[in-house]
mmCIF file of C-alpha atoms in Angstrom:
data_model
loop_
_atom_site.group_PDB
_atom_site.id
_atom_site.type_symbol
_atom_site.label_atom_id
_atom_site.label_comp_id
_atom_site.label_asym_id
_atom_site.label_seq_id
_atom_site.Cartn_x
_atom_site.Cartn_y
_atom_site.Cartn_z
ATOM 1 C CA UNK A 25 45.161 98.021 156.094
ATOM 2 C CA UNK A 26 42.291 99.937 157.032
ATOM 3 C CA UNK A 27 38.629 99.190 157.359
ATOM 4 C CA UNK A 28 37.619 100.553 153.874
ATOM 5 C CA UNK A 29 40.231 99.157 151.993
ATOM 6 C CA UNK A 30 39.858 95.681 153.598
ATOM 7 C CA UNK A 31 35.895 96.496 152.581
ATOM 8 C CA UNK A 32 37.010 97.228 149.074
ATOM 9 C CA UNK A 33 39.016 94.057 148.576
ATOM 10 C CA UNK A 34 36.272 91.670 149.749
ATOM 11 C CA UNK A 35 33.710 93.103 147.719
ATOM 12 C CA UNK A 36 36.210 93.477 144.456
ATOM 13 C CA UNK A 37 37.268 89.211 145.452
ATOM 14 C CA UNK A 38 33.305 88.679 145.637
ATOM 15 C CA UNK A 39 32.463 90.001 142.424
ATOM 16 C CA UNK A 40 35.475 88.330 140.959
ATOM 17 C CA UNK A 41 33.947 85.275 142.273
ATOM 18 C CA UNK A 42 30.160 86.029 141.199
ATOM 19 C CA UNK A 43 31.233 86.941 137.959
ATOM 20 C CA UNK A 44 33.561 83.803 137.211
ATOM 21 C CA UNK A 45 30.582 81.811 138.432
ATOM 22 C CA UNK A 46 28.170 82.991 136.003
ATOM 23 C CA UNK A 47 30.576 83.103 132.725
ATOM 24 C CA UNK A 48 30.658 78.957 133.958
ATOM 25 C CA UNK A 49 34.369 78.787 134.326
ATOM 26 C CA UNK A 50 34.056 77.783 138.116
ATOM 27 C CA UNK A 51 34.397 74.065 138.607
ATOM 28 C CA UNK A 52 33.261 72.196 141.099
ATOM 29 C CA UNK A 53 35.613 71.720 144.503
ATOM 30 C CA UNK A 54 34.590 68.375 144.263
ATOM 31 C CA UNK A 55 36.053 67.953 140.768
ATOM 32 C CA UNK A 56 39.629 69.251 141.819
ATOM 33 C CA UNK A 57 40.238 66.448 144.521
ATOM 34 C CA UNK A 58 38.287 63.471 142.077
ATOM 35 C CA UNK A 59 40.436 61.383 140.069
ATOM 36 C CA UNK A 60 39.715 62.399 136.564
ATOM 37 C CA UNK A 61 38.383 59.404 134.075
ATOM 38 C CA UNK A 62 39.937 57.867 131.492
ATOM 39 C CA UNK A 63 38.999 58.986 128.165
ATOM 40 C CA UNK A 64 37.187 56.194 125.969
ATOM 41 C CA UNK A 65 39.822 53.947 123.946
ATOM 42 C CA UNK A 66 40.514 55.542 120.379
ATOM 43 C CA UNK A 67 41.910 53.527 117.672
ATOM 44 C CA UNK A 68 45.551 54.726 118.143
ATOM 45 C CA UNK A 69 45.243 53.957 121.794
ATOM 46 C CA UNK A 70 43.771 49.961 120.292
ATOM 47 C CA UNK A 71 46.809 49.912 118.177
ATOM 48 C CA UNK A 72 48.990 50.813 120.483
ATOM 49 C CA UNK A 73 48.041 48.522 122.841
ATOM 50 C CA UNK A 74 48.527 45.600 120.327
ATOM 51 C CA UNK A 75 48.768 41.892 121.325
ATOM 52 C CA UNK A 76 50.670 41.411 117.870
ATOM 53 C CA UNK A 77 51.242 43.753 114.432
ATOM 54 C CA UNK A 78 52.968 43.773 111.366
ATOM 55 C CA UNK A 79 53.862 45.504 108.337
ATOM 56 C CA UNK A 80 52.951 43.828 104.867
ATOM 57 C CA UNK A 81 55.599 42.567 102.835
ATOM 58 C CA UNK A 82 55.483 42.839 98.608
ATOM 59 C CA UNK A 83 54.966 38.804 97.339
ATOM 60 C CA UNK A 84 53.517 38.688 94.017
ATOM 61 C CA UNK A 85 52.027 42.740 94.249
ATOM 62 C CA UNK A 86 53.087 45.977 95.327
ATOM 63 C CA UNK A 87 51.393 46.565 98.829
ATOM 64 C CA UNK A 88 51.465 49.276 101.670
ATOM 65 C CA UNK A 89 50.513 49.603 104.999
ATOM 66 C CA UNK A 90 49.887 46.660 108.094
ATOM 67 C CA UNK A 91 47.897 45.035 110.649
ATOM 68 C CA UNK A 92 47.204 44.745 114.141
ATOM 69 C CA UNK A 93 45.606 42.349 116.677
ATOM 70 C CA UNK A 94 43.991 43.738 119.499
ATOM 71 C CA UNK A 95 41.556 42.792 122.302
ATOM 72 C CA UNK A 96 37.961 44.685 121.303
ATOM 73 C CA UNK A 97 35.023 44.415 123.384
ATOM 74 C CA UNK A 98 35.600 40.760 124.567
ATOM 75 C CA UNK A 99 36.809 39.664 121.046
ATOM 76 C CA UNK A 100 40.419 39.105 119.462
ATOM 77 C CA UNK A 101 40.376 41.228 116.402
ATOM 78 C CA UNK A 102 42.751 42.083 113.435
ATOM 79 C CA UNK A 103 42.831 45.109 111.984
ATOM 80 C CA UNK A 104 44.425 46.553 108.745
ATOM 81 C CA UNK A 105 46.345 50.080 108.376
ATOM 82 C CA UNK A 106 44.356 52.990 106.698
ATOM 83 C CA UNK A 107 46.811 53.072 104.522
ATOM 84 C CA UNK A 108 46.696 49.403 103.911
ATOM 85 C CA UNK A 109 46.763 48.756 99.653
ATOM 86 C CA UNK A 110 46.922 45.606 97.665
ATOM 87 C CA UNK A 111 45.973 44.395 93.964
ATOM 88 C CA UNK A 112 42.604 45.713 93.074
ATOM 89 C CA UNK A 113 42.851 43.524 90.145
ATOM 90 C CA UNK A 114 43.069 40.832 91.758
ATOM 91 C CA UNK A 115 39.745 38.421 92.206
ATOM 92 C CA UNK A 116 38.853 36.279 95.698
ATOM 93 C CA UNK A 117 41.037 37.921 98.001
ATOM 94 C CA UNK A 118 41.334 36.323 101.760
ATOM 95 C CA UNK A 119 43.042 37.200 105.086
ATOM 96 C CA UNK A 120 45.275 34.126 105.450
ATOM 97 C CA UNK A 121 47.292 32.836 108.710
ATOM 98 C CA UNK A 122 50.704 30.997 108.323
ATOM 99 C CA UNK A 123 52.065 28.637 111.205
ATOM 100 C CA UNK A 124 55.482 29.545 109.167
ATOM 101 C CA UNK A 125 57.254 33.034 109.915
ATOM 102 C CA UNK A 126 58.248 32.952 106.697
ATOM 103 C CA UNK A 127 55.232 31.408 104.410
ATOM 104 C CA UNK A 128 57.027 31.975 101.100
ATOM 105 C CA UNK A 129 60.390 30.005 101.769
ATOM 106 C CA UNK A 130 58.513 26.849 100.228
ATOM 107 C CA UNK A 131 57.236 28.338 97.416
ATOM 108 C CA UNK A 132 58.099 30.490 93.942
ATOM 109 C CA UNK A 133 57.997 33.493 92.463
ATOM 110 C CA UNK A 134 55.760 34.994 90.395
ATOM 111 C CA UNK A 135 52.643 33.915 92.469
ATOM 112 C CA UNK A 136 53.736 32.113 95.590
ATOM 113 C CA UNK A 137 51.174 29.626 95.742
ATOM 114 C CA UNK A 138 50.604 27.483 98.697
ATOM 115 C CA UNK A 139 50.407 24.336 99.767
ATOM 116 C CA UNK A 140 47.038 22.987 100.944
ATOM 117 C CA UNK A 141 46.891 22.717 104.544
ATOM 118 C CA UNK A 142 49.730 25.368 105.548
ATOM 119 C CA UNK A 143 47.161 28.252 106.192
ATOM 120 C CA UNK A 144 44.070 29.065 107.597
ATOM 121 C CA UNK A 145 41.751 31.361 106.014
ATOM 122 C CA UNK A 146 40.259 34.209 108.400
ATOM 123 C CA UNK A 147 38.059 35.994 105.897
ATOM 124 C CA UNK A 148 37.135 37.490 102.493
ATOM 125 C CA UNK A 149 39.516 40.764 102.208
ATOM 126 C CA UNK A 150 36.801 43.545 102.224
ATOM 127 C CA UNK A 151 38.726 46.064 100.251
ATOM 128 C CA UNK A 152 41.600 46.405 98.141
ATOM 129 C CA UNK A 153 42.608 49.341 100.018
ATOM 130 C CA UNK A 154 41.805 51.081 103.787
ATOM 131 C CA UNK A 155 40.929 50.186 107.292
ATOM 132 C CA UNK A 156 39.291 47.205 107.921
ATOM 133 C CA UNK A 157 38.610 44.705 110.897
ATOM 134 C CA UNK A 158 38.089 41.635 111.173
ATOM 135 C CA UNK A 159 37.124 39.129 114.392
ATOM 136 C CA UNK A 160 39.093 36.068 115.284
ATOM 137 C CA UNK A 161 37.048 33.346 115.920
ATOM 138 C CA UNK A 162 38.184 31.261 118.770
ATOM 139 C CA UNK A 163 38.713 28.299 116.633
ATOM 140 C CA UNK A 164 41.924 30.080 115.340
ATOM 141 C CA UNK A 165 44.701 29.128 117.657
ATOM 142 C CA UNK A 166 47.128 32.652 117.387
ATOM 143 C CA UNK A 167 49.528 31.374 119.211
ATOM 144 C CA UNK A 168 50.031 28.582 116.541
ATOM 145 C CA UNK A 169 50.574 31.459 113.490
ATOM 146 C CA UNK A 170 53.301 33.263 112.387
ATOM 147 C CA UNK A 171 52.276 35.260 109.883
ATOM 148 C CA UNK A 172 49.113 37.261 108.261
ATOM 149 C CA UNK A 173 48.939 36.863 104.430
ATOM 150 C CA UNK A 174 46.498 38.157 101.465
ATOM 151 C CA UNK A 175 45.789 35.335 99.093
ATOM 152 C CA UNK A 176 43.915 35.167 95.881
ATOM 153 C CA UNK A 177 42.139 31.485 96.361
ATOM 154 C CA UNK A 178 40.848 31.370 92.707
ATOM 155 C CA UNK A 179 44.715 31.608 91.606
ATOM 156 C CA UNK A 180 46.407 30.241 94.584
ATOM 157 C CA UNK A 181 48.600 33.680 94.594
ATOM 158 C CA UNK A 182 49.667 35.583 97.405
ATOM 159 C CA UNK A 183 49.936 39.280 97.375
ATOM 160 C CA UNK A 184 51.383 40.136 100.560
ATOM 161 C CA UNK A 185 52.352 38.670 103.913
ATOM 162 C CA UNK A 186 53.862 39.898 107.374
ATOM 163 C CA UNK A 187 55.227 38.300 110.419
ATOM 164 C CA UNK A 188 53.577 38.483 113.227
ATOM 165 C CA UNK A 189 55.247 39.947 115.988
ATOM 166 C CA UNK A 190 54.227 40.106 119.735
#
């Protein structure tokens, strides 16, 4: 190689370099040997990561969609499916808890009602339909229920239930 052509290359690999660095396409050196970060926790990487889900079951209404429970900034939290969709007819809707994997083995059709004293009630049900979340209070022993239910209190009917699964 001679002198001009070595000359040539290092001023053509210079400006290669000066103008890569000003279009802002150069990283760092420091940033090719770091670890990279995680990327913040979306909520398909919270449902993925589960503790327990389910998939609602028909009881006395069509439904669609399911739940998960998840860990959520320091609280235990259950979360319904977008495409989560009960009775929006039906009045005083609640999340419900069963200590029985199958809640409506005692009971009958049309409207499943339940006994007093085989659930606990987490919360109103926000919506008929969507996403929605809910916190766990610590008072609700999980590892005592078996299934997630939505229950009309004022008629003692239950839409929908799921097991719980781990």
């Amino acid at each position: 190689m001679t002198r001009s052509t070595r000359a040539l290359l290092r001023t053509g690999a210079l400006g290669l370099v000066t103008a890569t660095a000003l279009s802002g396409a150069v990283l760092h050196a420091r940033s090719l040997s770091a670890p990279i970060p995680p990327a913040p926790a979306s909520l398909g990487q919270a449902m993925a990561m589960a503790m327990a889900s389910g998939s609602f079951r028909k009881a006395e209404a069509p439904v669609t969609g399911g739940f998960s429970i998840s860990e959520q900034g320091g609280k235990t939290v259950l979360t319904l499916s977008g495409d989560f969709k009960t009775n929006d007819m039906a009045p005083d809707l609640k999340v419900i808890f069963s200590p029985s994997a199958t809640p409506l083995a005692a009971t009958k059709a049309p409207g499943f009602p339940l006994k007093p004293g085989s659930y606990t009630v987490l919360a109103s049900l926000k919506s008929s339909k969507g996403g929605q979340s809910y916190v766990i209070p610590a008072s609700i022993d999980l590892k005592a229920q078996k299934s997630v239910l939505i229950w009309c209190q004022k008629f003692n009917a239950t839409m929908a239930w799921a097991p719980l699964k781990a």
